[in-house]
Structure formats: C-alpha cells, structure tokens
XYZ file of C-alpha atoms in Angstrom:
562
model
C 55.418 -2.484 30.848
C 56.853 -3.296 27.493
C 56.859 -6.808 26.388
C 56.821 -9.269 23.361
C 54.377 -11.713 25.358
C 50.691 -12.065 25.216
C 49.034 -12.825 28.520
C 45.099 -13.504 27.188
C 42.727 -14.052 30.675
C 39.541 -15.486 28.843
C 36.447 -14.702 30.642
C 32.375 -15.254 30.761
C 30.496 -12.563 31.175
C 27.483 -13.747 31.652
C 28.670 -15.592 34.683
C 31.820 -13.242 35.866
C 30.073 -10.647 38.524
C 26.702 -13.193 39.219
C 27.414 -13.446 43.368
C 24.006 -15.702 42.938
C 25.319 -18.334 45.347
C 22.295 -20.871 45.041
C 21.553 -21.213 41.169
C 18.976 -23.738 40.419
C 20.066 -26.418 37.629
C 18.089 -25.231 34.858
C 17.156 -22.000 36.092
C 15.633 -18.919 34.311
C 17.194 -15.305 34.375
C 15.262 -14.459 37.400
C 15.982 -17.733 39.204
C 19.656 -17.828 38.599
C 20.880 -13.942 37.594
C 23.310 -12.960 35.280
C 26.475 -10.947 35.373
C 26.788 -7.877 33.542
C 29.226 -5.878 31.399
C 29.337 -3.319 34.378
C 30.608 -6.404 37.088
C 33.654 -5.050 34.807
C 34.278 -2.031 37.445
C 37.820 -0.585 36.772
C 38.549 -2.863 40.586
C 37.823 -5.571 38.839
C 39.849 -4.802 35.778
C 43.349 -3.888 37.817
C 42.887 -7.182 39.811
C 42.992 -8.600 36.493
C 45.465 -6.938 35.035
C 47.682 -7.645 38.358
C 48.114 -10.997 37.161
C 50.291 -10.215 33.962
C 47.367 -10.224 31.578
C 47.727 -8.329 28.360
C 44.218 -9.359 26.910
C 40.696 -9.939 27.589
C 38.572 -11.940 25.892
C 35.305 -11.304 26.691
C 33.197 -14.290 26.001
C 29.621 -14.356 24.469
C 29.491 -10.567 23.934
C 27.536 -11.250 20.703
C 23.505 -11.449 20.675
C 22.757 -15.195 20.512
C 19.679 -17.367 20.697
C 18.498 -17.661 24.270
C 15.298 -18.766 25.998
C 14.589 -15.537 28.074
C 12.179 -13.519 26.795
C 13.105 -9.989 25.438
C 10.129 -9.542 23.430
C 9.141 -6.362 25.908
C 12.782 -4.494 23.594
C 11.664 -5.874 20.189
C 14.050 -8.594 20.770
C 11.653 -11.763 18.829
C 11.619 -14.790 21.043
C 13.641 -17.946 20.622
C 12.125 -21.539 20.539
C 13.312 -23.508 22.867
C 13.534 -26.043 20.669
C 16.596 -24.110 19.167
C 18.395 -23.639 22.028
C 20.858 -25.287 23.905
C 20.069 -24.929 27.823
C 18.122 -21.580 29.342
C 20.857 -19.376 28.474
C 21.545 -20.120 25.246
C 24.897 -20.813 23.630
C 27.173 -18.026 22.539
C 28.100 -19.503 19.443
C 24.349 -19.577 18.154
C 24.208 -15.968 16.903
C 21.236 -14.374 16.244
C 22.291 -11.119 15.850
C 25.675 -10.734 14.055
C 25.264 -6.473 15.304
C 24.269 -6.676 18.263
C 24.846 -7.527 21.926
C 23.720 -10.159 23.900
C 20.760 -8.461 26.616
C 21.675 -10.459 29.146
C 24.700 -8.837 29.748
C 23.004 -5.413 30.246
C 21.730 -3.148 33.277
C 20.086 -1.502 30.705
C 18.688 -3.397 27.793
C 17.716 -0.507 25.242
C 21.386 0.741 26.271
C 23.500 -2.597 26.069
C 25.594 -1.586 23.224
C 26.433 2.238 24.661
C 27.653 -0.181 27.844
C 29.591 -2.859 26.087
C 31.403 0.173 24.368
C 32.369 1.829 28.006
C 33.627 -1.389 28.560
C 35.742 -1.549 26.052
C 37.304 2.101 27.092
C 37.829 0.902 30.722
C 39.651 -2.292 29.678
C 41.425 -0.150 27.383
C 42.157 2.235 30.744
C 43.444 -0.496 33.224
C 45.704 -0.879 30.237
C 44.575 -4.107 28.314
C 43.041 -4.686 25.397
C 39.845 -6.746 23.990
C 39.346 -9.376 22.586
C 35.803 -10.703 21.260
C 34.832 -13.779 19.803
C 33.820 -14.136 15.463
C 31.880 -16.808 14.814
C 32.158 -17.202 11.149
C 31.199 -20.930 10.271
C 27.477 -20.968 11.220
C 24.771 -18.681 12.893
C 21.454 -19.287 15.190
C 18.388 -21.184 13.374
C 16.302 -17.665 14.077
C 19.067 -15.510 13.184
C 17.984 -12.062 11.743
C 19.663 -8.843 12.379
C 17.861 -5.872 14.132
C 20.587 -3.280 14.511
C 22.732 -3.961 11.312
C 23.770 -0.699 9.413
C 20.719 0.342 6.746
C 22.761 -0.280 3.617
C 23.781 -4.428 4.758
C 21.322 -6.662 3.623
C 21.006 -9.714 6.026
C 22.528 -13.049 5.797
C 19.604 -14.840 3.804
C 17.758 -12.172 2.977
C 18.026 -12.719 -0.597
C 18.866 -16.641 -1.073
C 17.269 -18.860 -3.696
C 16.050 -21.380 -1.396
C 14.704 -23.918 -3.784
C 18.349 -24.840 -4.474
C 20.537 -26.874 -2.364
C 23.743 -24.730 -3.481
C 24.193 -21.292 -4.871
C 27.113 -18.955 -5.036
C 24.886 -16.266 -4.335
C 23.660 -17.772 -1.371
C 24.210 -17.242 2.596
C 23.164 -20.483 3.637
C 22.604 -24.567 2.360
C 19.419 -25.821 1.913
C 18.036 -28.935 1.916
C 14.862 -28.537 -1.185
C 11.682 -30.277 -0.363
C 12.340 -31.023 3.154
C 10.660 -29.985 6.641
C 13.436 -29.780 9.655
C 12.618 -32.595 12.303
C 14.005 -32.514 15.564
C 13.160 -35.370 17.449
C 14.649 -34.532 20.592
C 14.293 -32.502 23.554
C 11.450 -30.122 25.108
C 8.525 -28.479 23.246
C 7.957 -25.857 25.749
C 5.755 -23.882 23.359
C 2.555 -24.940 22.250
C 3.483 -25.107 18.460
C 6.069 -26.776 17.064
C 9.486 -25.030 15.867
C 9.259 -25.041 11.573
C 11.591 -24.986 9.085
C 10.793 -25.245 5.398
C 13.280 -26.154 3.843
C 15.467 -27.495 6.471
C 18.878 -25.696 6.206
C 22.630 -27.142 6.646
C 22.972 -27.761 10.434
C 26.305 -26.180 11.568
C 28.699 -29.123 12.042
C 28.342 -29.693 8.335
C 25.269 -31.925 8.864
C 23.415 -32.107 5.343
C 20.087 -33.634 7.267
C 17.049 -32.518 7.720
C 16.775 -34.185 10.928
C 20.040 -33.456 12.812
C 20.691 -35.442 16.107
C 20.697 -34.205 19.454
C 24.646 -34.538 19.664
C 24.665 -32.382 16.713
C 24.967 -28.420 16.442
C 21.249 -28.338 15.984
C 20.669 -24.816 17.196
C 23.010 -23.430 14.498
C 22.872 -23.439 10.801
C 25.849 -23.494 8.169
C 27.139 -20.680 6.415
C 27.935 -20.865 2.449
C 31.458 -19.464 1.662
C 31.430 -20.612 -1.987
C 32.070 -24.576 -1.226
C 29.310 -27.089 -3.031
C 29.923 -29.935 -0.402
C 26.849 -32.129 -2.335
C 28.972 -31.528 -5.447
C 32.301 -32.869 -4.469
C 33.751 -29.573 -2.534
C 33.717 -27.351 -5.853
C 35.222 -24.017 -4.896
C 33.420 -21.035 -6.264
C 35.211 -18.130 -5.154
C 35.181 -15.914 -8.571
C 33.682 -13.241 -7.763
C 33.513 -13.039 -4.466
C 31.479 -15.005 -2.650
C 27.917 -12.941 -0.932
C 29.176 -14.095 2.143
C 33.025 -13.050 2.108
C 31.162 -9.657 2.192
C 29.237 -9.901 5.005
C 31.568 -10.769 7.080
C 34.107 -8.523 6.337
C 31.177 -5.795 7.235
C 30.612 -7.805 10.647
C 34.485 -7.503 11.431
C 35.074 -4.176 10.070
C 31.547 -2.827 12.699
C 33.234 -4.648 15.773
C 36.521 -3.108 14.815
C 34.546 0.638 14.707
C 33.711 -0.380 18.405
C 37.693 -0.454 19.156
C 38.072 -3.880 19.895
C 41.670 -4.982 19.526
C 41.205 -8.631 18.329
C 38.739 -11.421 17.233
C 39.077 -15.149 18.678
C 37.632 -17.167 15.328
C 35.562 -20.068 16.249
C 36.219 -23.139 14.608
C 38.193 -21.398 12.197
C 39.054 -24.548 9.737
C 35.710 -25.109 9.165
C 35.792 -22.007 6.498
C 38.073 -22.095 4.071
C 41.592 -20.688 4.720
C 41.102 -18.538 1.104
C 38.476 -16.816 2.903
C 40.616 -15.613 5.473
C 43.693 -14.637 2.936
C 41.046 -12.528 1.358
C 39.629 -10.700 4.826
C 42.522 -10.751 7.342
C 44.324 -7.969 5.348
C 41.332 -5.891 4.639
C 40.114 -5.686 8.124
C 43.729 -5.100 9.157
C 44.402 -2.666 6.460
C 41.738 -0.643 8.744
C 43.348 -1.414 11.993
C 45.707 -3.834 13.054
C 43.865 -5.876 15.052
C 45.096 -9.717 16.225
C 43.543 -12.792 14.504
C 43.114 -15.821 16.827
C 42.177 -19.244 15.359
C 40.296 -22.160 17.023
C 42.205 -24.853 14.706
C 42.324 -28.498 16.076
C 44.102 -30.233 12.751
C 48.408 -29.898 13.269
C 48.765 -30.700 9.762
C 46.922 -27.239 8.663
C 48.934 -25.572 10.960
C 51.288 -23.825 8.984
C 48.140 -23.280 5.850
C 46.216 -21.206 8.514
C 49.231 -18.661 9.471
C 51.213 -18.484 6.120
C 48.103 -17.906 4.061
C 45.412 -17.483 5.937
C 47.156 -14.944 7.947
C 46.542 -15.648 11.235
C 48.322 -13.925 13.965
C 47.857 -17.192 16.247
C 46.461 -20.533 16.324
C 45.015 -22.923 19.150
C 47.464 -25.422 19.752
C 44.723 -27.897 21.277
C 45.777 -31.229 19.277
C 49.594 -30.582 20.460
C 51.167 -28.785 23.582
C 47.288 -28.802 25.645
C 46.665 -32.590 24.797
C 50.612 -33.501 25.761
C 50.475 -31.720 29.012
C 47.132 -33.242 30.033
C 48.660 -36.899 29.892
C 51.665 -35.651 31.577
C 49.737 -34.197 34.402
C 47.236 -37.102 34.867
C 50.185 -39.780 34.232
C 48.903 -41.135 31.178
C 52.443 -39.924 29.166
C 56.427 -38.831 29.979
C 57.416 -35.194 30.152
C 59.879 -36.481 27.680
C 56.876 -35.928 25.244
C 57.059 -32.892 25.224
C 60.247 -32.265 22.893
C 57.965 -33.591 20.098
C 55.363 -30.742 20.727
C 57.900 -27.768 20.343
C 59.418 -29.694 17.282
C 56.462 -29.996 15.384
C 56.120 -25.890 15.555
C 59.542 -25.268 15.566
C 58.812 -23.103 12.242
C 55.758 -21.490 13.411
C 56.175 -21.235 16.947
C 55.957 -17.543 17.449
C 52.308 -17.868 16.269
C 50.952 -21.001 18.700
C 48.683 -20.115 21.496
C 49.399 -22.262 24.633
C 46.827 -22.985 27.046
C 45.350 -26.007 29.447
C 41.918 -24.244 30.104
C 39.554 -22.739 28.409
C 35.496 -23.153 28.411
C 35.845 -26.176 26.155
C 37.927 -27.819 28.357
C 37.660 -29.405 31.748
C 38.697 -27.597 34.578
C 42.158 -28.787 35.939
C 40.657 -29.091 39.434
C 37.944 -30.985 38.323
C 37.330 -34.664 38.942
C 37.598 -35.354 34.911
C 41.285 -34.139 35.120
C 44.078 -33.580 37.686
C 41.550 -33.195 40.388
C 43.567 -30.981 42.188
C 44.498 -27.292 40.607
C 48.316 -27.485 41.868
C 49.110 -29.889 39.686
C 48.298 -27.288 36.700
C 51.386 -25.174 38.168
C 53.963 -26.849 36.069
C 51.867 -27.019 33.073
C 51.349 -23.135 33.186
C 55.291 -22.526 34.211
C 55.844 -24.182 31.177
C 53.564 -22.672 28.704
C 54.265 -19.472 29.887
C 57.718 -19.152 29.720
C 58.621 -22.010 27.152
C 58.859 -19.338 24.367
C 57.637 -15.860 22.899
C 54.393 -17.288 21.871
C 51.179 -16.322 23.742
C 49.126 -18.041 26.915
C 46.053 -18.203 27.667
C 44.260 -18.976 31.109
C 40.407 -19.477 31.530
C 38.998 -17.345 34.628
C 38.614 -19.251 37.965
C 41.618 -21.171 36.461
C 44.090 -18.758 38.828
C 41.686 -19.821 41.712
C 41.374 -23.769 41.425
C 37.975 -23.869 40.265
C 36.125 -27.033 40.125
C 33.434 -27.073 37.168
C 32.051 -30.048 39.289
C 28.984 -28.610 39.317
C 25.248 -29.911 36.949
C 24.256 -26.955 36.022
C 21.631 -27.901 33.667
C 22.059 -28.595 29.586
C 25.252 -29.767 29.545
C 25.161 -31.769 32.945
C 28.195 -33.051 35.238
C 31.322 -33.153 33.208
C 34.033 -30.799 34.563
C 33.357 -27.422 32.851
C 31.901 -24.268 33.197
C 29.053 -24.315 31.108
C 28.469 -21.851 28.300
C 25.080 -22.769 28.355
C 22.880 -21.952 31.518
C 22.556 -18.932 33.690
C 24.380 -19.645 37.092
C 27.992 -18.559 38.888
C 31.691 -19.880 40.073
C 31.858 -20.079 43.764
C 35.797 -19.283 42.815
C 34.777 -16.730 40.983
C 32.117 -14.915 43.755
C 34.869 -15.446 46.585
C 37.585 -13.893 44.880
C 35.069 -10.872 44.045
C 33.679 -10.988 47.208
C 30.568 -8.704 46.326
C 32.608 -6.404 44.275
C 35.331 -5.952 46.375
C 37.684 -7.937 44.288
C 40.434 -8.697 47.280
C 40.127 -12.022 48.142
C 38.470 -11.889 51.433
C 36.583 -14.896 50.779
C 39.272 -17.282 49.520
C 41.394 -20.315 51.269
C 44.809 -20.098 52.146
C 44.962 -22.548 49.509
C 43.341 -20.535 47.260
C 45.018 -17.188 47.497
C 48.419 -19.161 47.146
C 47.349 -20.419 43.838
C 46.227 -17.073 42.665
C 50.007 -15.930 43.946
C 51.675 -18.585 41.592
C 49.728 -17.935 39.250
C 50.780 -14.314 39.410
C 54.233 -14.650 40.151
C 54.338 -16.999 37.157
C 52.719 -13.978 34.730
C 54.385 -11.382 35.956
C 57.648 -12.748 36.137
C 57.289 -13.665 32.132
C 56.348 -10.158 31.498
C 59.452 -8.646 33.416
C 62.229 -10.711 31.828
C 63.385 -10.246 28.700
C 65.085 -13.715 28.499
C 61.320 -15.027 28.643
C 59.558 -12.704 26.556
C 61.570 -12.418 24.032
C 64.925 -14.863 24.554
C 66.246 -17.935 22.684
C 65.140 -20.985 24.038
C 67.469 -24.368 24.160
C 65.868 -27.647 25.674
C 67.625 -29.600 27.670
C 65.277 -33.124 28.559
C 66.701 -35.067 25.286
C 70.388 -34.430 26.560
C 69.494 -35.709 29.511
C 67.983 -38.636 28.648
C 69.583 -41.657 30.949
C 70.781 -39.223 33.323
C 69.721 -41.332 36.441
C 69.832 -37.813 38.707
C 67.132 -36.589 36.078
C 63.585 -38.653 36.134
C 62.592 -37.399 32.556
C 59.236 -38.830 32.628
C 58.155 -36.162 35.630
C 60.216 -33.689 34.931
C 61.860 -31.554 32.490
C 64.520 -28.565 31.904
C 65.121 -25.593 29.456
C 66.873 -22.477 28.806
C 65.758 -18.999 28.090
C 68.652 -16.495 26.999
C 68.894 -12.874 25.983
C 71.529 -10.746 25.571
C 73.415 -11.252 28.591
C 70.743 -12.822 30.958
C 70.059 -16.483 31.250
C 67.380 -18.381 32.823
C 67.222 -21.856 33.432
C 63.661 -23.369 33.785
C 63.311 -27.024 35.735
C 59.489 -27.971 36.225
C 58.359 -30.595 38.199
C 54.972 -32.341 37.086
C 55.143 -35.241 39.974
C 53.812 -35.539 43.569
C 56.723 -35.325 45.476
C 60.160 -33.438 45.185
C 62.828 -34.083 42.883
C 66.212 -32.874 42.747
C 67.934 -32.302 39.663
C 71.026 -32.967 38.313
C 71.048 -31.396 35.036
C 73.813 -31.607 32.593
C 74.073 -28.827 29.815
C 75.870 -29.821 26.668
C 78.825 -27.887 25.266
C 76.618 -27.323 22.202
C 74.251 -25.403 24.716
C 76.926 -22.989 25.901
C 78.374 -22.438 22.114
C 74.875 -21.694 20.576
C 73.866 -19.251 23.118
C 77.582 -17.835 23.764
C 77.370 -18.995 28.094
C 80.279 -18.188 29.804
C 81.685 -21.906 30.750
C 81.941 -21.947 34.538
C 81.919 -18.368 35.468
C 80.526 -17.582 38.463
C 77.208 -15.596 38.424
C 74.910 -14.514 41.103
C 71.561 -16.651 40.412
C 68.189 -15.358 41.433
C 64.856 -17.826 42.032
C 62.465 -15.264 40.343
C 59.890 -16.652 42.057
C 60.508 -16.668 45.607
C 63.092 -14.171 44.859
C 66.094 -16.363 46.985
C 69.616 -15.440 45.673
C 72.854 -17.682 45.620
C 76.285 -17.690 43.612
C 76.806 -20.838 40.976
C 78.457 -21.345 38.059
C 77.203 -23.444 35.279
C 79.474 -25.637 33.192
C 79.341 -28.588 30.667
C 81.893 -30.776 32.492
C 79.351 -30.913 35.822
C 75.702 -31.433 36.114
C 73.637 -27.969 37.950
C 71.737 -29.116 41.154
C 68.458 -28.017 42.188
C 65.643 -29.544 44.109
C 62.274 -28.545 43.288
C 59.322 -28.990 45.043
C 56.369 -31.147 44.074
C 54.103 -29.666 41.460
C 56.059 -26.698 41.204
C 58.805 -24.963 39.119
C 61.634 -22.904 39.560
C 63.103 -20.635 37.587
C 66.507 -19.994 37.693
C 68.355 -16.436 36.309
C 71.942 -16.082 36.009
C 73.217 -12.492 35.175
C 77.189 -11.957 34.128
C-alpha cells in the first residue's frame, strides 16, 4: 500500500500482552505481571496493522530505573527512593544500551528478543519507532552493555564545579541531595554527594515531590547559573554521546526515534546530530515540543521530520469535544502551521494525556470520532493514536503512583481491560469486546484505512470551508465543520460533526473554492460515502449550498469522481 501518510499506533509494552485481570494498586512484578516483547506475536502485529497503521512506537523499550530486583543478572538495584511507582518510569534511564528486563521472557536474552521484534514488525510490514530521551537520565544511571570504546555519561566529570564544558551532568558543589518525600523502603538512606541538576531544570539540592526527582539533567554546553552562556566550540562531551546512543539503536534497525521533551536541549544540538545519524540511515525524527512559537526553529534548523502539535490542534479539539470552545476554532490551528504543516503530528491521545473515555475528558470514546476524522484526513501530515484508544478505554483506574486521573500510567505494573479483551489471551479477534466496542474499533479502522487508500487524503490539497460559512444559519459552526481534500481528478468533501445529536448541513462552497482547485461547477458526479460505502449522484456548485445530514459524533466523508 503506497501512501504519503503516517499512521503511528503508540503502544506500552510493559502493559500490552499482561491478561493479569486483577492487578493490585501498587503491586510488584509478581503481584501484577508484565507484558513482554513476545505478546508482539506476528497475530498481534497484523491486527495492528489492519487498522491503517504505518508505525509503532514501542514505548519504554529502554532500561530505566525500576524497583524490581534484577540483581540475580548483574542488573544493580534501584532505590526506591528514586523511583516513581513499582515499575519505574520509562523516561528515567538507567541504561542508555540496554533494554528494559521487564519486558523479557528471557532476561540474559532481552536484547536478542527486542531485536526479533523489530524484524517481525518490520514483517507485518511496519516500522519502529523507539523513544530518545535526550534531556536527562535516571539518578543511578550507569551503563552495563555500552560498546568498550564509549566512556559513560559522568564517568569523567569534574564534580567540584557547578558547570563545565567537559562535563555530562550539573552539579550542585558542597551539597548533599535531600528528598523529603516519599517511602524509605530500604534501610539506608538514598545519597548523593554533590546533589546533581534534577531533570526539569531544577538547580536544588532538595527537589520537590512534583518535580522530576528520579532523573538528573544532562549538560549540552548551556551554563544556566551563568546567564545561559552557550559553549558549543568544540563540541560539547555530550553531543557525542548521544550521537553514539542514536547511531547503536539505529544498528538495531529501528526506523525512527520519538525525542522526549525535545526543547529542553538546545535546537543547535539537534542541527548538529539529525544529519549525522541520518547520513547513516534515514531514519524519522519526532519531537515532543509544547512551545508554537519554536515551531518552525525545531523543523527548519533543528531538522526535525515532525513535531507534537500538543499546544495547538490536541488542546483545540479537546475544548471542542468537551464544549468548552467552537469548531470555528479550529481555522486558527491550521493557520498557525500553514507553513509547516507537512511536519505537525496530530493526535488526541497519547500516555500523557487523558483517555477520551475517561471521566477527566469526553467521558464517552464516541465523541473522539470526529476529532480523529479530522486529524486524520485534515492534511498530509501524520496521526497518532494511543493503544486502547481504538477500543474506548477508560484510564479510570488508581493504579498506584500516579493515582486516579484518567491515564494509563507509565508508572506501575498492571493491564487495560480494553486492551486484554481485544487480545483475548492471544487470540487477538475480539471475542471479548461489546458491540459497542468492536464498532469503535470499526470506525476507527474505516477512518485509517480509508486515509491510506485515497490519494485526495494522503496526499491532496486541502481548502476549508467553516469561515465561508460563517452565518450560514443551515451550518451550526460551533459543532460542526467542513473541508475539502482534492487530487488530480478526485474530490472529497469532509463534514464532521462534534455534537450530540444530528445535524444536517447546508454547505455553501465559494467560487474561489472551485477556481483554486479547478471543480467542475455543477457537473454531475457519482459520490461515494467512503465509510459506509453508500453511493448517490450530486453535483456541487457555488450558486447552491450541498446537503448532508450527519449523524451525531460522527463524520462523513464525501468523494466525488469526474
């Protein structure tokens, strides 16, 4: 299937293939289970790729600090003091070469299975993504299974100074870490002399519980206690060492990197290591940015291949859904791109996020239909969809660290009851899903799919029609809005519907509209409903409005061939 559209299906290892259907909050390894790289089985994978998806990212692949013990495989043991919930987060690594255990049926041979993974995602015809988590690492990090001739991040920093170019990390001289917070499981207390930088740029040696305390900063030539003084001639230490950690995980044949909190390293960095590691293989560059106005820094020179578009089209289409803002709102999103849009990565879930279904949001995962119908086939750019997202799942569940608030966590052992009855003990067919369930997994499908078959939506113009049709009484603009997709001589016409009930449209379409993408005015064409697949003959012209009714939380889309 050749296409121009990225479909990326984000998922959790550690939790994707755990059928534990009972997890204690809290709970150890043993109490709770884990899924494995192998829950991957090449079933698995071609239900996956069944839904349109292009890319997997496989989330929390890296070694991180965790509180299960792994000192019986020369794995050193965590303090718990330095980790974030049983599990650990993923974003606390402690082993920059490595492979998280958990994730393992055999721990001495977790790397020789992530790797097989890798060729049977590659097989079912997708490609991998993993996550690079550049701005900070684990409090105990150290490197077991790094290459002979890399020296470790640390390994050779002056730590009696606060700043050094030469240095991996920030230091704070002459002070102890405190933590003043949280369980002592052990019977010493965790020590740090001297405290280093705590990850979200906290220069403190006694970081706050709401802080990244588990992590510490990375130095990539910035002297924050010196007024941001950029020392980037020569090349920083660091700079180096990560271009060896991208360049290993790109000998492993991974096809892209997901960069956490990518703006939080500075976008001359990324100039400097983009093109080298792509120079070896041309892998895709993801950014986690949150700040619009570095948009456009972070893809013309820091080279990104897509950003996160978080602060923009996710935050606009979570008002619209839960009421709180007009549909007409979302003309300003797609402006503010406009120049850069082939680079934005669309999404409304992801493990940051709460779940759609969840009480914290729409509480109810139909009215996420629209939102995906428009993401997905808005423009060229890529989407992104969070698994258990296709299957309405809840995150309404306290599963320890992080508590009740309408996500998955990232930090305890545990499952998705979605997630187990759509796998139904490695089946992967459904057979323990709701009606309502396997109907959203259809749309969700449908929805995909459809984007990857037409050319009009994977790689067509696109013309919006909600500010031409603003005071159009026959079109409620603040529930519902209208676009066109053309290429060559297709044309689709897009109407989603964001409210609880049905609407039906009246939508005019300019002269301007018909002119720019050369429409024949008012020639009659046989019109297809791609997603139910219903056919009918219309014509479209500027002197009379189209008419459609669409369903509550729904979308149809609309394809006119000539």
């Amino acid at each position: 299937m050749k296409t121009n559209k990225h479909i990326i299906y984000q998922t959790f290892p550690r939790l994707f293939g755990n059928y534990s259907e009972n997890p204690v909050k809290s709970g150890s390894l043993e109490e709770n289970g884990c899924g494995k790289f192998n829950s991957y089985t090449a079933k698995a994978l071609k239900s996956i790729r069944e839904l349109g998806v292009t890319h997997i990212w496989y989330t929390g692949v890296i070694a991180h600090s965790t509180c299960t013990d792994y000192t019986a495989y020369g794995i050193p043991k965590d303090h718990h003091a330095i980790v974030k919930g049983k599990a650990g987060s993923p974003y606390a690594i402690r082993d920059y070469f490595d492979v998280d255990p958990d994730l393992a049926e055999n721990v001495p041979e977790r790397m020789k299975e992530f790797e097989e993974l890798v060729v049977r995602t590659h097989d079912a015809g997708m490609k991998v993504i993993i996550d690079f988590v550049p701005n900070h690492v684990a409090r105990s990090y150290h490197s077991l299974t790094k290459p002979a001739y890399i020296d470790d991040l640390g390994q050779h920093d002056h730590t009696e100074e606060a700043f050094s170019d030469t240095n991996n990390f920030y230091y704070i001289p002459g002070q102890r870490l405190e933590l003043h917070f949280g369980a002592q499981e052990e019977d010493f207390e965790y020590s740090e002399f001297p405290a280093k930088v705590t990850g979200n740029d906290c220069f403190s040696a006694t970081p706050g519980k709401n802080d990244w305390y588990e992590t510490i900063k990375l130095n990539y030539g910035i002297d924050y206690m010196n007024g941001g003084a950029r020392h980037f001639s020569p090349v920083p230490d660091t700079w180096n060492k990560m271009l060896d950690i991208l360049l290993f995980w790109t000998g492993k044949d991974v096809d892209g990197f997901r960069c956490d909190m990518a703006e939080m390293v500075p976008v001359e960095f990324w100039n400097w290591v983009i093109p080298r590691v792509k120079s070896r293989k041309n892998v895709t560059f993801i950014a986690e940015t949150y700040n619009p106005g570095q948009y456009h820094t972070y893809v013309n020179t820091g080279k990104f291949d897509y950003l996160y578009d978080k602060a923009g089209m996710y935050d606009t289409l979570r008002k619209i859904i839960c009421r709180q803002a007009p549909a007409t709102d979302i003309t300003a999103c797609w402006q503010a791109i406009e120049k850069i849009k082939d680079h934005i990565l669309f999404f409304i879930e992801n493990h940051d996020e709460q779940r759609i279904a969840s009480g914290f949001f729409a509480g109810n995962a139909q009215a996420g239909i629209p939102g995906l119908a428009l993401i997905a086939t808005f423009d060229v750019n890529p989407v992104m969809i969070y698994n258990g997202q296709e299957l309405g799942e809840k995150g309404m569940d306290d599963e320890g660290f992080s508590g009740l608030d309408g996500r998955t966590s990232i930090f305890d052992y545990g499952s998705m009851k979605s997630v187990r009855d759509w796998a139904n003990s490695g089946r992967f067919d459904g057979g323990k899903l709701s009606d309502g369930q396997r109907q959203l997994r259809e749309s969700y499908r449908k929805i995909l799919t459809t984007v990857q078959h037409e050319k009009a939506l994977s790689r067509g113009h696109f013309y919006g029609l909600a500010y031409c049709n603003r005071g159009n009484p026959h079109f409620p603009s603040e529930q519902v809005t209208a676009f066109l997709r053309k290429y060559e001589n297709e044309l689709i016409l897009v109407l989603i519907n964001f409210d609880d009930k049905t609407h039906r449209f009246r939508v005019n379409i300019p002269k301007n509209a018909f002119d720019i993408l050369d429409i024949p005015d008012n020639a009659v064409s046989k019109v297809r409903e791609l997603l139910s697949g219903e056919e009918t003959l219309c014509a479209l012209t500027h002197t009379c409005p189209y008419q459609e009714s669409t369903p509550a939380y729904s979308a149809k889309i609309l394809k006119f061939s000539y």
